[in-house]
XYZ file of C-alpha atoms in Angstrom:
576
model
C 64.468 47.875 19.327
C 61.867 50.186 17.864
C 62.605 53.779 16.976
C 60.426 55.150 19.825
C 62.090 52.950 22.424
C 65.512 53.953 21.142
C 64.589 57.655 21.374
C 63.398 57.226 24.968
C 66.605 55.395 25.897
C 68.711 58.115 24.286
C 66.760 60.831 26.108
C 67.241 59.037 29.458
C 70.990 58.693 28.957
C 71.294 62.334 27.954
C 69.406 63.419 31.103
C 71.536 61.289 33.395
C 74.719 62.593 31.786
C 73.541 66.175 32.255
C 72.664 65.495 35.869
C 76.054 63.966 36.578
C 77.827 66.845 34.869
C 75.861 69.505 36.717
C 75.876 67.868 40.159
C 79.400 68.948 41.112
C 78.591 72.532 40.185
C 75.619 72.592 42.556
C 77.377 70.572 45.267
C 80.480 72.764 45.416
C 80.674 75.254 48.336
C 79.708 78.672 47.025
C 80.466 81.993 48.792
C 79.126 85.499 48.276
C 78.620 88.726 50.255
C 75.380 90.632 50.501
C 77.055 93.872 49.312
C 80.404 95.077 48.040
C 81.923 97.587 48.781
C 81.261 98.132 52.489
C 82.244 100.875 54.940
C 84.515 100.495 57.928
C 82.596 99.594 61.146
C 79.644 98.546 58.976
C 78.391 94.971 59.253
C 77.868 92.779 56.195
C 76.921 89.146 55.619
C 78.993 86.347 54.094
C 76.700 83.659 52.614
C 78.001 80.088 52.209
C 75.866 77.403 50.590
C 76.175 73.920 49.176
C 73.855 71.374 47.593
C 75.729 68.385 49.004
C 75.300 66.625 52.324
C 78.065 67.790 54.657
C 78.792 67.308 58.323
C 80.097 70.027 60.609
C 80.261 73.782 60.268
C 82.585 76.091 58.310
C 86.064 76.759 59.631
C 85.948 80.533 60.216
C 89.463 80.791 61.639
C 91.027 82.302 58.456
C 88.533 85.185 58.623
C 89.750 86.472 61.982
C 92.920 88.038 60.626
C 91.091 90.899 58.875
C 87.504 90.550 60.144
C 85.553 90.315 63.376
C 83.038 87.447 63.394
C 79.872 88.715 65.100
C 77.700 85.629 64.692
C 76.406 82.963 62.334
C 73.278 80.903 61.658
C 72.577 77.812 59.593
C 69.543 76.748 57.571
C 68.822 73.765 55.341
C 66.037 72.882 52.906
C 64.978 69.919 50.739
C 62.860 70.208 47.588
C 61.236 67.490 45.467
C 60.226 68.629 41.958
C 58.969 66.090 39.384
C 60.446 63.314 41.468
C 63.878 64.943 41.651
C 65.310 65.694 45.113
C 67.458 68.749 45.675
C 68.870 69.953 48.979
C 70.491 73.192 50.024
C 72.530 74.001 53.152
C 73.164 77.670 53.868
C 75.276 79.552 56.415
C 75.014 83.294 57.050
C 78.027 84.813 58.829
C 77.842 88.401 60.135
C 81.186 90.206 59.745
C 82.803 93.598 60.135
C 86.219 94.629 58.817
C 89.020 95.463 61.239
C 90.598 98.007 58.865
C 89.993 99.622 55.504
C 91.493 98.837 52.110
C 91.255 96.095 49.501
C 90.724 92.971 51.625
C 90.199 89.369 50.653
C 87.765 86.934 52.201
C 89.902 83.782 52.217
C 88.700 80.335 51.066
C 86.423 78.688 53.623
C 86.363 74.914 54.119
C 83.413 72.722 55.146
C 83.843 68.937 55.316
C 86.449 68.915 52.541
C 84.662 71.452 50.321
C 86.396 74.810 49.811
C 84.935 78.073 48.557
C 86.635 80.528 46.225
C 88.178 83.723 47.688
C 86.255 86.998 47.422
C 87.837 90.419 46.937
C 86.176 93.026 49.172
C 86.634 96.788 49.065
C 86.395 98.335 52.562
C 86.254 102.124 52.583
C 86.068 104.685 55.352
C 82.723 105.311 57.038
C 80.307 107.063 54.730
C 79.256 110.600 55.532
C 75.819 109.442 56.560
C 77.171 106.740 58.828
C 79.826 108.994 60.323
C 77.233 111.663 60.991
C 74.973 109.095 62.624
C 77.754 107.730 64.858
C 78.911 111.168 65.890
C 75.350 112.416 66.207
C 73.510 109.495 67.830
C 76.048 107.001 69.183
C 79.768 107.258 69.914
C 82.388 105.969 72.343
C 85.138 107.842 74.196
C 88.239 106.531 75.991
C 90.305 108.781 78.255
C 93.141 108.466 80.793
C 94.325 110.886 83.460
C 97.220 111.528 83.782
C 98.841 110.251 80.603
C 102.431 110.710 81.828
C 103.071 108.785 85.044
C 105.716 106.935 87.025
C 105.870 103.191 87.520
C 103.107 101.986 89.890
C 101.446 105.399 89.853
C 97.673 105.358 89.531
C 96.068 106.172 86.170
C 92.285 106.685 86.109
C 90.910 105.301 82.821
C 87.423 106.544 81.884
C 85.103 104.950 79.307
C 81.993 106.836 78.180
C 79.259 105.637 75.808
C 77.108 108.486 74.410
C 73.821 107.493 72.825
C 70.697 109.232 71.576
C 69.104 106.038 70.221
C 67.339 103.067 71.780
C 69.811 100.305 72.605
C 68.233 96.891 72.973
C 71.355 95.113 74.220
C 75.082 95.630 74.117
C 78.470 94.735 75.520
C 81.621 96.749 76.042
C 85.206 95.472 76.117
C 87.680 96.341 78.856
C 90.577 98.761 78.347
C 93.844 96.973 77.549
C 97.406 98.173 76.962
C 99.427 95.530 75.070
C 102.925 94.737 76.379
C 102.342 96.705 79.588
C 102.312 94.655 82.788
C 99.632 96.476 84.756
C 97.141 95.992 87.578
C 93.590 97.194 86.873
C 90.844 97.806 89.444
C 87.212 98.579 88.619
C 86.098 101.744 90.416
C 82.554 101.030 91.523
C 79.445 100.488 89.420
C 78.497 102.156 86.121
C 77.337 105.754 86.294
C 74.375 106.818 84.165
C 73.524 110.447 83.490
C 72.575 112.882 80.730
C 74.653 115.605 79.143
C 74.724 117.900 76.142
C 77.237 117.853 73.314
C 77.049 120.237 70.353
C 73.515 121.204 71.269
C 72.197 117.615 71.452
C 71.164 115.733 74.592
C 72.759 112.327 75.185
C 72.371 109.547 77.709
C 75.791 108.510 79.005
C 77.020 105.296 80.572
C 80.396 105.767 82.257
C 82.884 103.262 83.636
C 86.124 103.989 85.479
C 89.212 101.891 86.170
C 92.338 102.435 88.267
C 95.408 101.273 86.353
C 98.866 100.721 87.904
C 101.655 100.272 85.293
C 104.413 97.947 86.464
C 107.165 98.868 83.983
C 108.421 101.938 82.194
C 108.021 102.791 78.511
C 105.421 104.154 76.112
C 102.244 102.150 75.608
C 99.194 102.640 73.372
C 95.831 101.156 74.273
C 93.713 98.943 72.099
C 90.489 100.646 70.975
C 87.492 99.686 73.058
C 84.749 97.877 71.153
C 81.028 98.260 71.706
C 78.694 95.662 70.154
C 75.007 96.459 70.393
C 71.586 96.091 68.865
C 69.961 99.403 67.918
C 66.151 99.316 68.068
C 64.412 101.208 65.271
C 60.721 102.089 65.024
C 59.273 101.610 61.542
C 56.785 104.100 60.162
C 53.084 103.658 60.920
C 51.040 101.646 58.451
C 48.525 104.482 58.064
C 45.337 103.233 59.691
C 46.468 102.026 63.142
C 47.249 104.504 65.952
C 50.406 102.465 66.589
C 52.264 99.603 64.981
C 52.997 96.805 67.494
C 55.006 94.894 64.878
C 56.944 97.877 63.605
C 60.135 97.492 65.688
C 63.270 96.241 63.994
C 66.872 96.173 65.126
C 70.227 96.421 63.476
C 73.650 95.489 64.756
C 76.145 98.271 65.446
C 79.840 97.925 66.268
C 81.810 100.957 67.476
C 85.489 101.444 68.145
C 86.797 104.095 70.513
C 89.785 106.324 70.146
C 93.241 105.176 71.312
C 95.105 106.702 74.274
C 98.855 106.601 74.841
C 100.568 106.416 78.245
C 104.153 107.405 78.965
C 105.459 105.534 82.029
C 108.656 106.864 83.626
C 111.123 104.842 85.679
C 111.809 105.404 89.392
C 113.820 108.640 89.759
C 117.488 108.100 90.586
C 117.352 110.661 93.417
C 114.597 108.848 95.321
C 115.993 107.741 98.710
C 113.061 105.851 100.208
C 113.209 102.139 100.996
C 109.949 101.485 99.145
C 108.724 103.227 95.985
C 105.497 105.123 96.810
C 104.217 107.395 94.014
C 101.094 109.013 95.491
C 98.928 112.072 95.179
C 98.913 112.566 98.948
C 100.247 110.588 101.931
C 99.496 111.176 105.628
C 100.636 109.718 108.956
C 98.449 110.104 112.048
C 98.517 108.589 115.521
C 96.377 108.254 118.618
C 96.875 106.676 122.042
C 94.540 104.571 124.144
C 94.963 107.136 126.929
C 94.932 110.865 126.211
C 97.179 112.324 127.424
C 99.403 109.265 127.364
C 100.515 108.426 130.922
C 103.057 105.652 131.355
C 103.671 103.441 134.361
C 106.315 100.712 134.531
C 104.803 97.349 133.604
C 101.470 98.738 132.405
C 100.739 98.590 128.622
C 99.401 101.464 126.563
C 98.366 101.162 122.890
C 99.479 103.430 120.064
C 97.525 103.348 116.779
C 99.368 104.602 113.681
C 97.345 105.179 110.500
C 99.015 105.542 107.093
C 96.732 106.823 104.307
C 97.760 107.346 100.665
C 95.783 108.708 97.729
C 96.484 106.783 94.522
C 97.970 103.679 96.163
C 96.397 100.427 97.308
C 96.780 99.277 100.910
C 99.002 96.400 99.752
C 101.536 98.931 98.412
C 101.934 100.718 101.761
C 104.934 99.874 103.989
C 104.842 98.729 107.595
C 105.193 101.427 110.246
C 106.129 98.893 112.962
C 109.675 97.950 112.028
C 110.314 95.974 115.211
C 113.334 98.051 116.258
C 114.018 98.070 119.998
C 113.291 101.270 121.917
C 115.262 101.948 125.080
C 112.951 101.747 128.056
C 110.072 99.983 126.231
C 108.977 96.561 125.133
C 106.984 96.682 121.857
C 104.232 94.266 120.818
C 102.845 95.161 117.326
C 99.489 93.736 116.238
C 98.662 92.595 112.691
C 98.074 95.538 110.381
C 94.564 96.219 109.060
C 94.466 96.946 105.300
C 91.573 98.560 103.425
C 90.933 100.302 100.094
C 88.368 103.059 99.562
C 87.285 103.368 95.913
C 85.725 106.454 94.385
C 85.463 108.102 90.971
C 88.797 109.819 91.558
C 90.638 106.564 92.285
C 91.763 104.406 95.209
C 92.752 105.543 98.700
C 94.756 102.868 100.518
C 94.789 102.725 104.311
C 97.059 100.780 106.676
C 96.254 100.810 110.409
C 98.879 99.452 112.810
C 98.369 99.019 116.570
C 101.421 98.694 118.832
C 101.394 97.966 122.576
C 104.137 99.770 124.545
C 105.164 98.440 127.985
C 107.664 100.640 129.909
C 110.499 98.758 131.577
C 112.014 101.538 133.736
C 110.879 104.804 135.328
C 112.133 108.212 134.327
C 112.241 110.131 131.058
C 111.857 107.962 127.940
C 111.933 109.209 124.321
C 110.203 107.520 121.391
C 112.013 108.049 118.061
C 110.209 109.707 115.116
C 108.309 107.638 112.542
C 109.133 108.595 108.938
C 107.747 107.395 105.598
C 109.397 108.693 102.433
C 107.163 108.963 99.359
C 107.135 110.535 95.905
C 104.763 113.428 95.281
C 103.628 112.520 91.757
C 101.987 115.898 91.122
C 104.954 117.994 92.293
C 107.577 115.543 90.993
C 109.665 115.487 94.165
C 110.343 113.387 97.244
C 108.356 114.104 100.402
C 108.537 112.775 103.982
C 105.543 112.090 106.210
C 106.639 112.262 109.866
C 105.380 111.590 113.357
C 107.810 113.605 115.532
C 109.778 112.143 118.428
C 107.984 112.263 121.776
C 109.340 112.255 125.324
C 107.344 110.786 128.216
C 107.794 110.590 131.963
C 107.354 107.015 133.161
C 106.082 106.541 136.699
C 107.436 103.719 138.878
C 105.229 100.685 139.172
C 103.308 99.787 142.313
C 105.194 97.624 144.820
C 103.545 94.530 146.329
C 101.517 95.535 149.371
C 101.915 99.201 148.576
C 98.181 99.682 148.813
C 98.019 98.542 152.466
C 97.887 101.195 155.207
C 101.100 101.094 157.297
C 100.701 100.521 161.016
C 101.503 103.550 163.192
C 104.232 103.226 165.816
C 103.039 103.831 169.314
C 103.589 107.329 170.613
C 104.936 107.506 174.114
C 103.103 110.729 174.815
C 99.718 109.359 173.719
C 97.512 107.825 176.394
C 97.399 104.053 176.333
C 93.933 102.544 175.918
C 92.904 99.918 178.471
C 92.612 96.407 177.156
C 89.749 94.237 178.348
C 91.324 90.844 178.906
C 88.076 89.368 180.044
C 86.306 89.798 176.618
C 85.395 86.494 175.035
C 87.484 85.566 171.942
C 86.012 83.637 168.948
C 86.529 79.899 169.044
C 89.466 78.798 166.859
C 88.705 76.879 163.632
C 90.211 73.396 163.606
C 93.289 73.484 161.368
C 93.319 69.864 160.270
C 90.001 68.127 159.792
C 89.812 64.902 157.781
C 87.624 65.169 154.622
C 86.950 61.452 154.532
C 86.800 59.291 151.350
C 84.869 61.776 149.136
C 87.945 63.440 147.498
C 89.328 60.045 146.467
C 86.015 58.999 144.956
C 85.770 62.275 142.997
C 89.315 61.842 141.667
C 88.560 58.302 140.476
C 85.386 59.385 138.682
C 87.239 62.275 136.975
C 89.989 59.960 135.721
C 87.450 57.506 134.342
C 85.551 60.253 132.541
C 88.787 61.627 131.054
C 89.778 58.181 129.751
C 86.341 57.755 128.153
C 86.635 61.121 126.368
C 90.128 60.255 125.073
C 88.998 56.885 123.615
C 85.948 58.506 121.950
C 88.089 61.248 120.355
C 90.618 58.707 119.085
C 87.961 56.490 117.450
C 86.237 59.509 115.886
C 89.494 60.896 114.407
C 90.192 57.516 112.747
C 86.667 57.287 111.348
C 86.693 60.798 109.884
C 89.539 60.408 107.423
C 88.927 62.344 104.226
C 87.375 60.302 101.448
C 89.309 62.024 98.695
C 92.537 63.956 98.312
C 92.890 67.132 96.295
C 95.208 66.249 93.368
C 96.743 69.720 93.667
C 98.193 68.912 97.127
C 101.248 67.064 95.794
C 101.978 69.832 93.296
C 101.491 72.526 95.947
C 103.776 70.691 98.382
C 106.454 70.307 95.713
C 106.272 73.995 94.766
C 106.349 75.041 98.437
C 109.465 72.893 98.978
C 111.170 74.538 96.017
C 110.024 77.999 97.101
C 111.346 77.450 100.630
C 114.723 76.424 99.207
C 114.888 79.521 97.000
C 113.981 81.744 99.952
C 116.679 80.099 102.056
C 119.176 81.004 99.303
C 117.844 84.612 99.305
C 117.245 84.265 95.546
C 114.604 86.965 94.968
C 114.112 86.345 91.221
C 113.670 82.574 91.567
C 111.394 83.049 94.586
C 109.116 85.336 92.559
C 108.880 82.725 89.783
C 107.949 79.987 92.280
C 105.360 82.299 93.926
C 103.658 82.872 90.583
C 103.555 79.085 90.010
C 102.094 78.627 93.497
C 99.483 81.332 92.791
C 98.340 79.575 89.602
C 97.471 76.492 91.678
C 96.060 78.506 94.582
C 93.679 80.494 92.343
C 93.285 78.377 89.166
C 90.184 80.240 87.938
C 91.823 83.697 87.982
C 95.572 83.461 88.743
C 97.316 86.720 89.722
C 100.196 87.756 87.458
C 102.332 89.846 89.840
C 103.504 89.862 93.448
C 101.375 92.919 94.142
C 98.282 91.086 92.880
C 99.089 88.082 95.130
C 99.551 90.424 98.105
C 96.144 91.991 97.531
C 94.544 88.520 97.904
C 96.547 87.633 101.014
C 96.177 88.380 104.659
C 98.485 91.030 106.192
C 101.294 88.742 107.392
C 101.822 87.161 103.971
C 101.110 90.428 102.138
C 103.872 92.140 104.119
C 106.437 89.462 103.184
C 105.444 89.665 99.508
C 105.738 93.458 99.573
C 109.290 93.183 100.944
C 110.227 90.827 98.096
C 108.626 93.100 95.498
C 110.470 96.108 96.934
C 113.810 94.286 96.660
C 113.158 93.278 93.048
C 112.359 96.838 91.991
C 115.384 98.229 93.858
C 117.760 96.746 91.218
C 120.040 95.154 93.793
C 120.234 98.197 96.095
C 118.154 96.444 98.784
C 119.360 93.118 100.200
C 116.468 90.702 100.500
C 116.343 88.042 103.203
C 113.901 85.241 102.493
C 113.801 83.761 105.999
C 110.392 85.250 106.896
C 108.755 84.144 103.638
C 110.274 80.673 104.011
C 108.938 80.484 107.565
C 105.399 81.296 106.438
C 105.379 78.552 103.817
C 107.313 75.867 105.730
C 105.241 76.268 108.909
C 101.895 76.032 107.104
C 100.769 79.480 108.272
C 100.322 80.438 104.634
C 97.327 78.087 104.351
C 95.408 80.542 106.525
C 97.226 83.637 105.280
C 96.140 83.249 101.644
C 92.459 84.009 101.103
C 90.580 81.537 98.892
C 88.873 84.171 96.805
C 87.411 83.370 93.437
C 88.620 85.130 90.279
C 87.611 88.639 89.474
C 84.003 88.933 88.533
C 83.499 88.977 84.799
C 82.539 92.270 83.266
C 78.778 92.427 83.034
C 77.180 93.720 79.856
C 76.040 97.316 79.807
C 72.553 96.394 78.673
C 71.664 92.803 79.593
C 69.452 91.135 77.040
C-alpha cells in the first residue's frame, strides 16, 4: 500500500469515527425555551428537536401539572450537503405557567428519546403587561349574593372588558370545586359599552343562575379567557395603508376568584318542602266569576304558584288530593315553566282542579297554604289563599223543565170538543223490514274479519329489526329501583335513579334528583320532588315510594321522561 493510499484510508476511518461519535449528540432529543425568565399569564414557546427518525409526537402529560398547553405544531426538514444527509424534526409547544416561582419543565419523551429538564423562572406580570391588561383587556367574575342558603339562587356574572381588537377567543364556565350545584345559563350574551377610569371599553357579559345543593364555604376556580389579539403594524411609509401589516398574538387571562358561603336549612323552618325564594305568590281564578255551584255540575279552579329565585321543578303541588266535604275533586296535570331574565329565574306552577258539588247547601273550601323562606328577610313566610264558603244550588230533576199540566177548574167554562174532526191515520207499529238488515249484518261481519286478519299480518311483519342494547340494562335498573321504592328506601332509590338517568341521557347525564325532575314531565317530576324533599328533611319526613314504583313498573315513565339531548356546549365568545 502506497503512502497516499494509506493517508486516504486513514482520513476515511477518522471521518467515519467522528460521524459515529457525533451522531448520538445530534440525534438526542433537545429542549429549549424561547426566553427565560417569563411573566405570569405570558405565553412562551418550548422547542423540541431531534436529528433522528422518530414516530409519534411528544408526551406532553408531565407539563400539565404546572403549565397550560395552548397548542403545538410540528415541522421536519432534510438537507443534503456534499453527499451527506441530515434531517431535523422540530416541535413548537405554546405554554403559559399556572403560577409563579422557580418551575421546572420536566423531561419530555418522544419514541424512547428523552430531553433534559429545564429550570424556568416565572415572575409576576411585568408593569407594562399589567398596565396593558388592566388598561386594554381584563376579566371580572362576580356573584350576588355571596352568602346564601342551600338551593337558594346565586346570580353569577362574567364580564370581559376590552379596548383592543379580538380576532377569536373562548371563555371557560364558572365552576366551584366540591360544591354540588345546578347551573342555568340566563339567556344570550349581552354586549354593550361602558367607561372605567376614564377609558371606554366594549363589554361582553354572561350570566348564570347557580343553585348550591349543600352547605359550606366554597371558592370558585378563576375563569380563563384564551384569545388572539389583532395588532396593526406601522405603515411602511409609501403606501396609504398596509394590507399585510396585521399580526396577532395569543393572550390568556385569568379572572378573580369569588367565595360563596352556603348555610344549611334553618332549624326553625316548619314547611314540608324547603323553598328559599326572593318572592312567592299564590293566585287563583275560577271558570265562572262569580263562582256559582250547582250539584253535579263541574267548575274549574286554577291555582298559580310563582316564585322568584326558584325553578318550577322546585315548587310543591297545590293539589294535595285531600277530600273536601261536599265536593269531588279532579286535579289536572300541573303546567311547569321557567322565565329567565338577567336577574335570575322565576318558576311558575299552574294547577287546574275541577270541583263537582255532591250536595246542596253551604259548603266551605279550606285555605291553601304554602310555607316558604324569605331569603332576603331571613324568616319564614306563608302564602295563603283564604278559605271560601259557597252556596250550592240543588241540581235539576229529570223532567223539571217540562210545563206541568193545569188541573181543571170547576168554575171555568168547559170548551166544546168536536168529535167529528178527522184524526191522523195511525202509523203501523210492526212492519217487517225484510232481508236487508240481515244482509247488512253479514257484510259488516265479513269486513270486520278482513280488517282483523290484515292488522294481525301487519303486526307480525313489522317487528323491529334491531334491539337497543340499553333495554336490558334499563329493565334491570328499573326492577331494582321498583324494589327499593317498595321498601321505602329513599337513599337507595336515589342511587338507582341516578344510574337510570345515566342510561336515559348518556350524552349529558343529570347529577341530582332536581336535575332529573327538570327533564321530566310533571307526573314524574312531582314524584322525584317528593323523594328529594324527604332526603333533605334528614328523616323528619316519611317517604313512601309506592307512587314512584308505580310510574316505573307500569311503563308510564317511558312517556314521562323527555328524551332531551345534553346541554348545549358553551359557544365561543368570538367564533373564528
